[in-house]
CSV table of C-alpha atoms and ligand atoms in Angstrom, one decimal:
chain,number,residue,atom,x,y,z
A,13,MET,CA,-0.2,0.1,0.0
A,14,ALA,CA,1.4,3.3,-1.0
A,15,SER,CA,1.4,6.0,1.6
A,16,ILE,CA,1.9,9.8,2.4
A,17,HIS,CA,3.6,11.0,5.8
A,18,SER,CA,2.7,14.5,6.9
A,19,ASP,CA,3.0,16.6,9.7
A,20,VAL,CA,-0.7,17.2,9.9
A,21,ALA,CA,-3.4,15.3,8.3
A,22,ILE,CA,-6.9,17.0,8.0
A,23,VAL,CA,-10.2,15.7,7.4
A,24,GLY,CA,-12.9,18.2,6.3
A,25,GLY,CA,-12.5,21.0,3.7
A,26,GLY,CA,-14.9,23.6,5.6
A,27,ILE,CA,-14.1,27.1,6.9
A,28,ALA,CA,-12.2,25.6,9.8
A,29,GLY,CA,-10.2,23.0,7.6
A,30,LEU,CA,-9.3,25.6,5.2
A,31,CYS,CA,-8.5,28.1,7.5
A,32,LEU,CA,-6.2,25.8,9.4
A,33,SER,CA,-4.6,24.8,6.3
A,34,VAL,CA,-3.9,28.2,5.2
A,35,LEU,CA,-2.3,29.0,8.5
A,36,LEU,CA,0.0,25.8,8.7
A,37,GLN,CA,1.1,26.6,5.1
A,38,ARG,CA,2.0,30.1,6.2
A,39,LYS,CA,4.1,28.5,9.2
A,40,GLY,CA,5.8,26.1,6.9
A,41,ILE,CA,4.3,23.3,8.4
A,42,GLU,CA,3.4,20.1,6.3
A,43,TYR,CA,0.1,19.2,6.1
A,44,PHE,CA,-2.4,17.1,3.8
A,45,LEU,CA,-6.1,17.8,3.6
A,46,LEU,CA,-8.9,15.5,2.8
A,47,THR,CA,-11.9,17.1,1.3
A,48,ARG,CA,-15.1,15.6,0.1
A,49,GLU,CA,-17.2,16.5,-2.9
A,50,MET,CA,-20.7,18.0,-2.1
A,51,GLN,CA,-23.4,15.6,-2.0
A,52,GLN,CA,-26.1,17.6,-2.5
A,53,LYS,CA,-26.9,21.3,-3.9
A,54,VAL,CA,-25.8,23.8,-1.1
A,55,MET,CA,-28.2,26.4,-0.3
A,56,ALA,CA,-26.8,29.9,0.2
A,57,LEU,CA,-27.8,30.9,3.7
A,58,ALA,CA,-26.1,34.6,4.1
A,59,GLU,CA,-24.5,34.0,7.1
A,60,THR,CA,-23.3,37.0,8.9
A,61,LEU,CA,-19.8,37.5,10.5
A,62,PRO,CA,-20.2,40.1,13.6
A,63,PRO,CA,-18.0,43.2,13.7
A,64,SER,CA,-16.0,41.6,16.9
A,65,ALA,CA,-14.6,39.1,14.3
A,66,LEU,CA,-12.8,41.5,11.9
A,67,ALA,CA,-9.9,42.3,14.3
A,68,MET,CA,-9.2,38.7,14.3
A,69,ILE,CA,-9.6,37.8,10.5
A,70,GLN,CA,-7.3,41.4,10.0
A,71,GLN,CA,-4.8,40.1,12.6
A,72,LEU,CA,-4.6,36.5,10.4
A,73,GLY,CA,-4.1,38.1,7.3
A,74,LEU,CA,-7.6,36.8,6.2
A,75,ARG,CA,-9.6,39.8,6.0
A,76,GLU,CA,-9.0,40.6,2.2
A,77,VAL,CA,-10.3,37.2,1.6
A,78,PHE,CA,-13.3,37.8,4.0
A,79,GLU,CA,-14.1,40.9,2.6
A,80,GLU,CA,-14.1,40.0,-1.3
A,81,SER,CA,-16.2,37.1,-0.2
A,82,ALA,CA,-18.9,39.2,1.5
A,83,LEU,CA,-22.5,39.8,-0.3
A,84,GLU,CA,-22.5,43.2,1.5
A,85,LYS,CA,-21.4,45.0,4.5
A,86,THR,CA,-24.1,44.7,7.8
A,87,LEU,CA,-24.4,47.7,10.2
A,88,GLY,CA,-26.5,46.1,12.8
A,89,TYR,CA,-29.7,43.8,13.0
A,90,HIS,CA,-33.1,43.9,14.5
A,91,SER,CA,-34.9,41.6,16.7
A,92,LEU,CA,-37.8,40.9,18.7
A,93,TRP,CA,-36.9,38.6,21.4
A,94,GLY,CA,-38.6,38.6,24.8
A,95,SER,CA,-39.8,42.0,24.2
A,96,SER,CA,-42.9,43.8,22.1
A,97,GLN,CA,-40.3,46.5,21.3
A,98,VAL,CA,-38.3,45.9,18.1
A,99,GLN,CA,-34.5,46.2,19.2
A,100,ASP,CA,-32.2,47.9,16.6
A,101,ILE,CA,-28.6,46.8,17.3
A,102,ASN,CA,-26.4,49.1,15.6
A,103,PHE,CA,-22.9,48.2,14.9
A,104,TYR,CA,-22.1,52.2,14.7
A,105,PHE,CA,-20.1,52.1,18.0
A,106,GLN,CA,-18.2,48.8,17.7
A,107,HIS,CA,-14.7,49.4,17.6
A,108,PRO,CA,-12.2,48.8,15.7
A,109,TYR,CA,-14.9,47.9,12.8
A,110,ASN,CA,-18.0,49.3,12.7
A,111,TYR,CA,-19.7,47.0,10.4
A,112,GLY,CA,-20.2,43.1,10.0
A,113,LEU,CA,-20.0,41.1,6.8
A,114,LYS,CA,-22.7,38.9,5.2
A,115,LEU,CA,-20.9,36.2,3.6
A,116,ASP,CA,-21.1,34.4,0.3
A,117,LYS,CA,-20.1,30.8,2.1
A,118,GLN,CA,-19.3,29.0,-1.0
A,119,LEU,CA,-17.4,32.0,-2.6
A,120,LEU,CA,-15.3,32.1,0.8
A,121,LEU,CA,-14.6,28.3,0.8
A,122,HIS,CA,-13.6,29.0,-2.9
A,123,LYS,CA,-11.3,31.7,-1.8
A,124,LEU,CA,-9.5,30.1,0.8
A,125,GLU,CA,-8.8,26.8,-1.5
A,126,GLY,CA,-7.1,29.2,-4.0
A,127,CYS,CA,-4.7,30.0,-1.2
A,128,LEU,CA,-3.3,26.6,-0.9
A,129,ASP,CA,-0.6,24.3,-2.7
A,130,SER,CA,-2.9,21.9,-4.7
A,131,HIS,CA,-0.9,18.8,-4.2
A,132,ARG,CA,-1.5,18.9,-0.3
A,133,SER,CA,-5.3,18.5,-0.9
A,134,LEU,CA,-7.2,15.6,-2.2
A,135,GLN,CA,-11.0,15.1,-2.8
A,136,CYS,CA,-12.3,11.9,-1.6
A,137,LYS,CA,-15.4,10.7,-0.3
A,138,ASP,CA,-14.2,7.1,0.7
A,139,TRP,CA,-11.8,6.6,3.6
A,140,SER,CA,-11.5,5.0,6.8
A,141,TRP,CA,-9.7,5.0,10.0
A,142,LYS,CA,-6.8,2.1,11.0
A,143,GLU,CA,-6.5,2.1,14.6
A,144,GLU,CA,-4.0,-0.7,14.4
A,145,ASP,CA,-1.6,1.2,12.2
A,146,ARG,CA,-2.8,4.8,13.4
A,147,CYS,CA,-3.6,6.1,9.8
A,148,ILE,CA,-6.2,6.9,7.5
A,149,ARG,CA,-6.7,4.5,4.4
A,150,VAL,CA,-7.8,6.8,1.6
A,151,ASN,CA,-9.8,4.5,-1.1
A,152,SER,CA,-9.0,7.4,-3.8
A,153,VAL,CA,-10.2,6.2,-7.3
A,154,GLU,CA,-6.5,6.7,-8.8
A,155,LYS,CA,-4.7,4.7,-6.2
A,156,PRO,CA,-5.5,3.8,-2.6
A,157,PHE,CA,-2.9,5.0,-0.1
A,158,ASP,CA,-2.4,5.2,4.0
A,159,LEU,CA,-2.1,8.8,5.2
A,160,TYR,CA,0.0,9.0,8.1
A,161,GLY,CA,0.1,12.3,10.5
A,162,GLN,CA,1.9,13.2,13.6
A,163,ILE,CA,-1.3,15.1,14.2
A,164,PHE,CA,-4.5,14.2,13.0
A,165,VAL,CA,-7.4,16.9,12.9
A,166,ASP,CA,-11.1,16.3,12.7
A,167,ALA,CA,-12.6,19.5,11.0
A,168,THR,CA,-15.6,17.9,9.6
A,169,GLY,CA,-18.2,20.0,11.2
A,170,ARG,CA,-21.2,18.4,13.0
A,171,LYS,CA,-20.4,15.3,11.1
A,172,LYS,CA,-17.8,14.5,13.4
A,173,ALA,CA,-16.4,12.0,10.9
A,174,LEU,CA,-13.0,11.0,12.5
A,175,LEU,CA,-14.1,11.8,16.0
A,176,ARG,CA,-16.9,8.8,15.6
A,177,ARG,CA,-13.8,6.6,14.1
A,178,LEU,CA,-11.8,7.3,17.2
A,179,GLY,CA,-14.8,6.3,19.1
A,180,ILE,CA,-15.2,9.6,20.9
A,181,GLY,CA,-19.0,10.7,21.8
A,182,SER,CA,-20.3,14.1,22.5
A,183,THR,CA,-22.5,16.0,25.1
A,184,VAL,CA,-26.0,17.3,23.1
A,185,TYR,CA,-27.5,20.3,24.8
A,186,ASP,CA,-30.6,20.5,22.9
A,187,GLN,CA,-32.1,18.8,19.4
A,188,GLN,CA,-32.8,22.4,17.4
A,189,ILE,CA,-33.2,22.1,13.9
A,190,ALA,CA,-33.2,24.8,11.2
A,191,PHE,CA,-35.6,24.7,8.0
A,192,SER,CA,-34.4,27.5,5.4
A,193,CYS,CA,-35.8,28.5,1.9
A,194,HIS,CA,-35.3,31.2,-0.6
A,195,LEU,CA,-38.4,33.7,-0.7
A,196,PRO,CA,-38.7,36.8,-3.0
A,197,ARG,CA,-37.3,40.0,-0.8
A,198,ILE,CA,-40.0,42.0,0.7
A,199,ARG,CA,-38.9,45.3,2.7
A,200,HIS,CA,-40.4,46.3,5.8
A,201,PRO,CA,-41.0,49.7,6.8
A,202,LYS,CA,-39.7,48.8,10.4
A,203,ILE,CA,-36.5,47.0,9.4
A,204,LYS,CA,-33.7,49.0,7.8
A,205,HIS,CA,-30.8,46.3,8.8
A,206,GLY,CA,-30.6,43.0,6.3
A,207,VAL,CA,-31.3,40.5,9.2
A,208,PHE,CA,-34.3,40.5,11.4
A,209,THR,CA,-34.8,38.0,14.1
A,210,GLU,CA,-38.2,36.8,16.1
A,211,ALA,CA,-39.1,34.4,18.7
A,212,PHE,CA,-42.5,33.0,18.7
A,213,GLU,CA,-44.2,30.1,20.7
A,214,GLY,CA,-42.1,26.8,20.1
A,215,GLY,CA,-39.4,28.2,17.9
A,216,TRP,CA,-37.9,31.3,16.3
A,217,GLY,CA,-37.0,32.7,12.9
A,218,ILE,CA,-34.8,34.9,11.0
A,219,VAL,CA,-35.1,36.7,7.8
A,220,SER,CA,-32.0,37.6,6.2
A,221,SER,CA,-31.5,39.5,2.8
A,222,LEU,CA,-29.2,37.4,0.3
A,223,ASP,CA,-29.4,39.8,-3.0
A,224,GLN,CA,-31.9,42.6,-4.3
A,225,ARG,CA,-34.2,40.0,-5.2
A,226,THR,CA,-33.9,37.1,-2.6
A,227,ASN,CA,-34.4,37.0,1.2
A,228,VAL,CA,-33.3,33.8,3.0
A,229,MET,CA,-35.9,32.6,5.8
A,230,THR,CA,-34.8,30.2,8.7
A,231,LEU,CA,-37.2,28.8,11.3
A,232,TYR,CA,-35.7,26.7,14.2
A,233,ALA,CA,-37.3,24.3,16.8
A,234,GLU,CA,-36.7,21.4,18.3
A,235,LYS,CA,-36.7,18.3,16.6
A,236,GLY,CA,-39.9,16.3,16.8
A,237,SER,CA,-42.1,19.1,18.3
A,238,PRO,CA,-45.2,19.8,16.5
A,239,GLN,CA,-43.7,23.4,15.2
A,240,SER,CA,-40.8,21.2,13.5
A,241,LEU,CA,-43.3,18.9,12.0
A,242,LYS,CA,-45.0,21.9,10.5
A,243,MET,CA,-41.7,23.6,9.5
A,244,ARG,CA,-40.8,21.1,6.5
A,245,GLU,CA,-43.7,22.1,4.5
A,246,TYR,CA,-43.6,25.9,3.3
A,247,ASP,CA,-47.4,25.5,3.1
A,248,HIS,CA,-47.8,25.6,6.8
A,249,TRP,CA,-45.5,28.6,7.4
A,250,GLN,CA,-48.1,31.0,7.2
A,251,THR,CA,-50.1,29.4,9.9
A,252,LEU,CA,-47.0,28.7,12.0
A,253,LEU,CA,-46.1,32.6,11.7
A,254,SER,CA,-49.8,34.2,12.3
A,255,GLU,CA,-49.0,35.2,15.8
A,256,THR,CA,-45.8,37.0,15.0
A,257,GLN,CA,-45.6,40.7,14.9
A,258,ILE,CA,-43.3,41.2,11.9
A,259,LEU,CA,-41.8,37.6,10.7
A,260,GLN,CA,-45.0,37.0,9.0
A,261,ALA,CA,-45.0,39.7,6.7
A,262,PHE,CA,-41.7,38.5,5.1
A,263,LEU,CA,-43.6,35.4,3.8
A,264,ALA,CA,-44.7,35.5,0.0
A,265,GLY,CA,-47.2,33.6,-1.5
A,266,GLU,CA,-44.4,31.6,-3.7
A,267,VAL,CA,-41.5,29.9,-2.4
A,268,TRP,CA,-38.4,29.8,-4.5
A,269,SER,CA,-36.7,27.1,-3.2
A,270,PRO,CA,-37.5,23.6,-1.6
A,271,VAL,CA,-37.4,23.7,2.3
A,272,PHE,CA,-33.6,22.8,3.3
A,273,VAL,CA,-33.2,21.0,6.4
A,274,SER,CA,-30.0,21.3,9.0
A,275,ALA,CA,-28.9,20.5,12.3
A,276,ALA,CA,-28.5,23.7,14.7
A,277,ASN,CA,-28.3,22.2,18.0
A,278,SER,CA,-25.6,22.8,20.6
A,279,ILE,CA,-23.0,20.2,20.7
A,280,CYS,CA,-19.8,19.7,22.4
A,281,SER,CA,-17.3,16.9,21.7
A,282,ASN,CA,-16.6,14.8,25.0
A,283,GLU,CA,-12.9,15.1,24.2
A,284,ILE,CA,-11.4,18.1,22.1
A,285,ALA,CA,-7.8,16.8,21.8
A,286,GLY,CA,-5.7,13.7,22.4
A,287,SER,CA,-1.9,13.1,22.3
A,288,ASP,CA,-1.7,12.8,18.4
A,289,TRP,CA,-5.5,14.3,17.1
A,290,LEU,CA,-7.5,17.2,17.8
A,291,ALA,CA,-11.2,18.7,16.7
A,292,LEU,CA,-12.0,22.2,15.6
A,293,GLY,CA,-14.8,24.1,14.7
A,294,ASP,CA,-18.1,22.6,14.8
A,295,ALA,CA,-16.6,19.2,15.3
A,296,ALA,CA,-15.2,20.6,18.6
A,297,ILE,CA,-18.0,22.7,20.0
A,298,ALA,CA,-21.0,23.8,17.8
A,299,PHE,CA,-23.4,26.7,18.9
A,300,ASP,CA,-26.8,27.7,18.1
A,301,PRO,CA,-27.1,29.8,15.0
A,302,LEU,CA,-29.0,32.4,16.9
A,303,SER,CA,-25.0,33.2,18.4
A,304,SER,CA,-24.1,34.2,14.9
A,305,HIS,CA,-20.6,32.8,16.0
A,306,GLY,CA,-19.9,29.7,14.0
A,307,ILE,CA,-17.9,31.1,11.7
A,308,THR,CA,-16.1,33.0,14.0
A,309,ASN,CA,-15.6,30.1,16.1
A,310,ALA,CA,-14.2,28.1,13.0
A,311,VAL,CA,-11.5,30.7,12.6
A,312,TYR,CA,-10.7,31.3,16.3
A,313,THR,CA,-10.2,27.5,16.8
A,314,ALA,CA,-8.2,27.0,13.5
A,315,TRP,CA,-5.8,30.0,14.7
A,316,GLN,CA,-5.6,28.3,18.1
A,317,ALA,CA,-5.0,24.9,16.8
A,318,ALA,CA,-2.5,26.0,14.4
A,319,GLU,CA,-0.5,27.7,17.5
A,320,ALA,CA,-1.0,24.3,19.5
A,321,ILE,CA,0.1,22.0,16.5
A,322,GLU,CA,3.4,24.2,15.9
A,323,GLU,CA,4.2,23.8,19.6
A,324,ARG,CA,3.2,20.2,19.8
A,325,LEU,CA,5.5,19.6,16.8
A,326,GLY,CA,8.5,21.1,18.4
A,327,SER,CA,8.3,19.3,21.6
A,328,ASP,CA,7.7,15.9,23.2
A,329,SER,CA,4.8,17.0,25.2
A,330,ASP,CA,1.1,17.2,24.6
A,331,PHE,CA,0.6,20.0,26.9
A,332,ALA,CA,0.0,22.7,24.2
A,333,LEU,CA,-3.0,20.2,23.0
A,334,GLY,CA,-4.4,20.2,26.7
A,335,VAL,CA,-4.5,24.0,26.9
A,336,TYR,CA,-6.2,24.2,23.2
A,337,SER,CA,-8.6,21.8,24.8
A,338,GLU,CA,-9.1,23.8,28.0
A,339,LYS,CA,-9.6,27.1,26.5
A,340,LEU,CA,-12.4,25.7,24.2
A,341,ARG,CA,-14.2,24.1,27.0
A,342,LYS,CA,-14.3,27.6,28.8
A,343,ILE,CA,-15.6,29.1,25.7
A,344,PHE,CA,-18.3,26.7,25.5
A,345,GLY,CA,-19.3,27.0,29.3
A,346,ALA,CA,-19.1,30.8,28.5
A,347,TYR,CA,-21.8,30.2,25.3
A,348,LEU,CA,-23.8,28.0,27.6
A,349,ALA,CA,-24.5,30.5,30.3
A,350,THR,CA,-25.3,33.3,27.6
A,351,ARG,CA,-27.6,30.8,25.8
A,352,GLN,CA,-29.3,30.2,29.3
A,353,ARG,CA,-29.8,34.1,29.7
A,354,PHE,CA,-31.5,34.2,26.2
A,355,HIS,CA,-33.9,31.4,27.0
A,356,ASN,CA,-34.8,33.2,30.6
A,357,ASN,CA,-35.5,36.0,28.7
A,358,LEU,CA,-38.2,34.1,26.7
A,359,VAL,CA,-39.5,32.4,29.7
A,360,TRP,CA,-40.1,36.3,31.3
A,361,LYS,CA,-42.0,37.1,28.3
A,362,SER,CA,-44.5,34.5,28.2
A,363,MET,CA,-45.0,35.0,32.1
A,364,ASN,CA,-45.9,38.8,31.7
B,430,FAD,C1,-29.3,27.2,9.3
B,430,FAD,C2,-27.8,28.1,9.6
B,430,FAD,C3,-27.4,29.3,9.6
B,430,FAD,C4,-26.1,29.6,10.3
B,430,FAD,N1,-26.0,31.0,10.2
B,430,FAD,C5,-24.7,31.5,11.0
B,430,FAD,C6,-24.3,32.8,10.8
B,430,FAD,O1,-25.2,33.9,10.0
B,430,FAD,N2,-23.0,33.3,11.4
B,430,FAD,C7,-22.3,32.2,11.6
B,430,FAD,O2,-21.1,32.7,11.9
B,430,FAD,N3,-22.4,30.9,11.8
B,430,FAD,C8,-23.6,30.6,11.1
B,430,FAD,N4,-24.1,29.2,11.0
B,430,FAD,C9,-22.9,28.2,11.6
B,430,FAD,C10,-21.8,27.9,10.8
B,430,FAD,O3,-22.3,28.0,9.2
B,430,FAD,C11,-20.8,26.8,11.0
B,430,FAD,O4,-20.7,26.9,12.4
B,430,FAD,C12,-19.5,26.9,10.2
B,430,FAD,O5,-19.8,26.6,8.8
B,430,FAD,C13,-18.8,25.6,10.9
B,430,FAD,O6,-17.6,25.4,10.0
B,430,FAD,P1,-16.9,24.2,10.0
B,430,FAD,O7,-15.8,24.4,9.2
B,430,FAD,O8,-16.4,23.9,11.5
B,430,FAD,O9,-17.9,23.1,9.5
B,430,FAD,P2,-19.1,22.7,8.2
B,430,FAD,O10,-19.1,24.1,7.6
B,430,FAD,O11,-19.4,22.0,8.6
B,430,FAD,O12,-17.3,22.1,7.2
B,430,FAD,C14,-17.3,20.6,7.5
B,430,FAD,C15,-16.5,20.3,6.1
B,430,FAD,O13,-16.2,18.5,6.3
B,430,FAD,C16,-16.8,18.0,5.2
B,430,FAD,N5,-16.9,16.4,5.6
B,430,FAD,C17,-17.7,16.0,6.5
B,430,FAD,N6,-18.0,14.9,6.5
B,430,FAD,C18,-16.7,14.5,5.8
B,430,FAD,C19,-16.2,13.1,5.6
B,430,FAD,N7,-16.6,12.1,6.0
B,430,FAD,N8,-15.0,13.2,4.9
B,430,FAD,C20,-14.2,14.4,4.4
B,430,FAD,N9,-15.3,15.7,4.6
B,430,FAD,C21,-16.3,15.5,5.7
B,430,FAD,C22,-17.8,18.7,4.9
B,430,FAD,O14,-18.3,18.5,3.4
B,430,FAD,C23,-17.8,20.2,4.9
B,430,FAD,O15,-17.2,20.7,3.9
B,430,FAD,C24,-25.3,28.6,10.9
B,430,FAD,C25,-25.5,27.3,10.9
B,430,FAD,C26,-26.8,27.3,10.3
B,430,FAD,C27,-27.1,25.6,10.4
């Protein structure tokens, strides 16, 4: 069997895996990235990056790539959450950047890929973990090979494809699920920013402008709840949103795309790093999209992982990987506390 030996073997070519590859390449650390062909057509979700993330991507020398992949700059958002008044969260006073970015994620992935040496990555959907040899068996169509690394990285997002094969479980905090579709763009007189969020009984929704003609609407609820069963069919959305103050005004008679379903729950891997592996991005800690911090987390964990890997490769100790793991655990703990406050706010609303 042919083999490839690399300092770092990365599985998953999302934002986390690609950013890590770019950062390792800049440090002169050898990596090999396994990516996967998209199995289904990807729906553009117009994901937003908050202003707080821009200083980090500037520091990492990635700001240009992100700005070039932006659909538009965002100057704030509106929400109706635990209150009957529309909140205007304006980025004007944010420092040092007073705007966020609404991203074309596919374009961003393409641009990040363009930063990499092409011989260091391979698209392959069929691979397995060989525990006895501690390597990845890649069943490439041209020629199967074994991929060895001093460090293996799981960057496969919520699929946790490597963690599963290593037998590492996760703690799941809820069963939230998302339903998204494209709608003709409707403008509302009270909503001047391109993002609006509203909570309703048993769920919440967000509408985000994608381009001059299109809005993306996503509704969220617990998997298996009566609301989630209705969310699968766009025909039910009018009834579901009938009690909302504003969200229902963004529904149009005709839907422009099928309803796309994705997992959106809070989940943390039981182990984030071992002596020769680590997880990053959603594979390590995944947030509720309400936080708008999934992409920031993908970039931040890639940055911290690159630093920890450099230290690990230069020493006999796995101390740096332990520190990395602890850092992520603290971040997830702080996230859970904030999430709880948001939920308490909704309980307060229903009691008043
Ligand atoms: C509806 C919705 C809206 C969101 N909105 C926002 C937002 O506005 N702002 C924000 O910051 N975040 C948002 N997020 C979250 C954000 O998209 C994610 O947190 C982020 O993309 C995670 O990046 P990642 O690289 O860790 O994982 P992913 O993007 O999931 O990438 C994982 C990669 O691994 C690949 N992969 C999977 N399995 C395998 C395998 N077996 N072998 C090889 N490769 C594999 C996948 O094909 C993919 O390329 C949203 C999420 C959802 C569901």
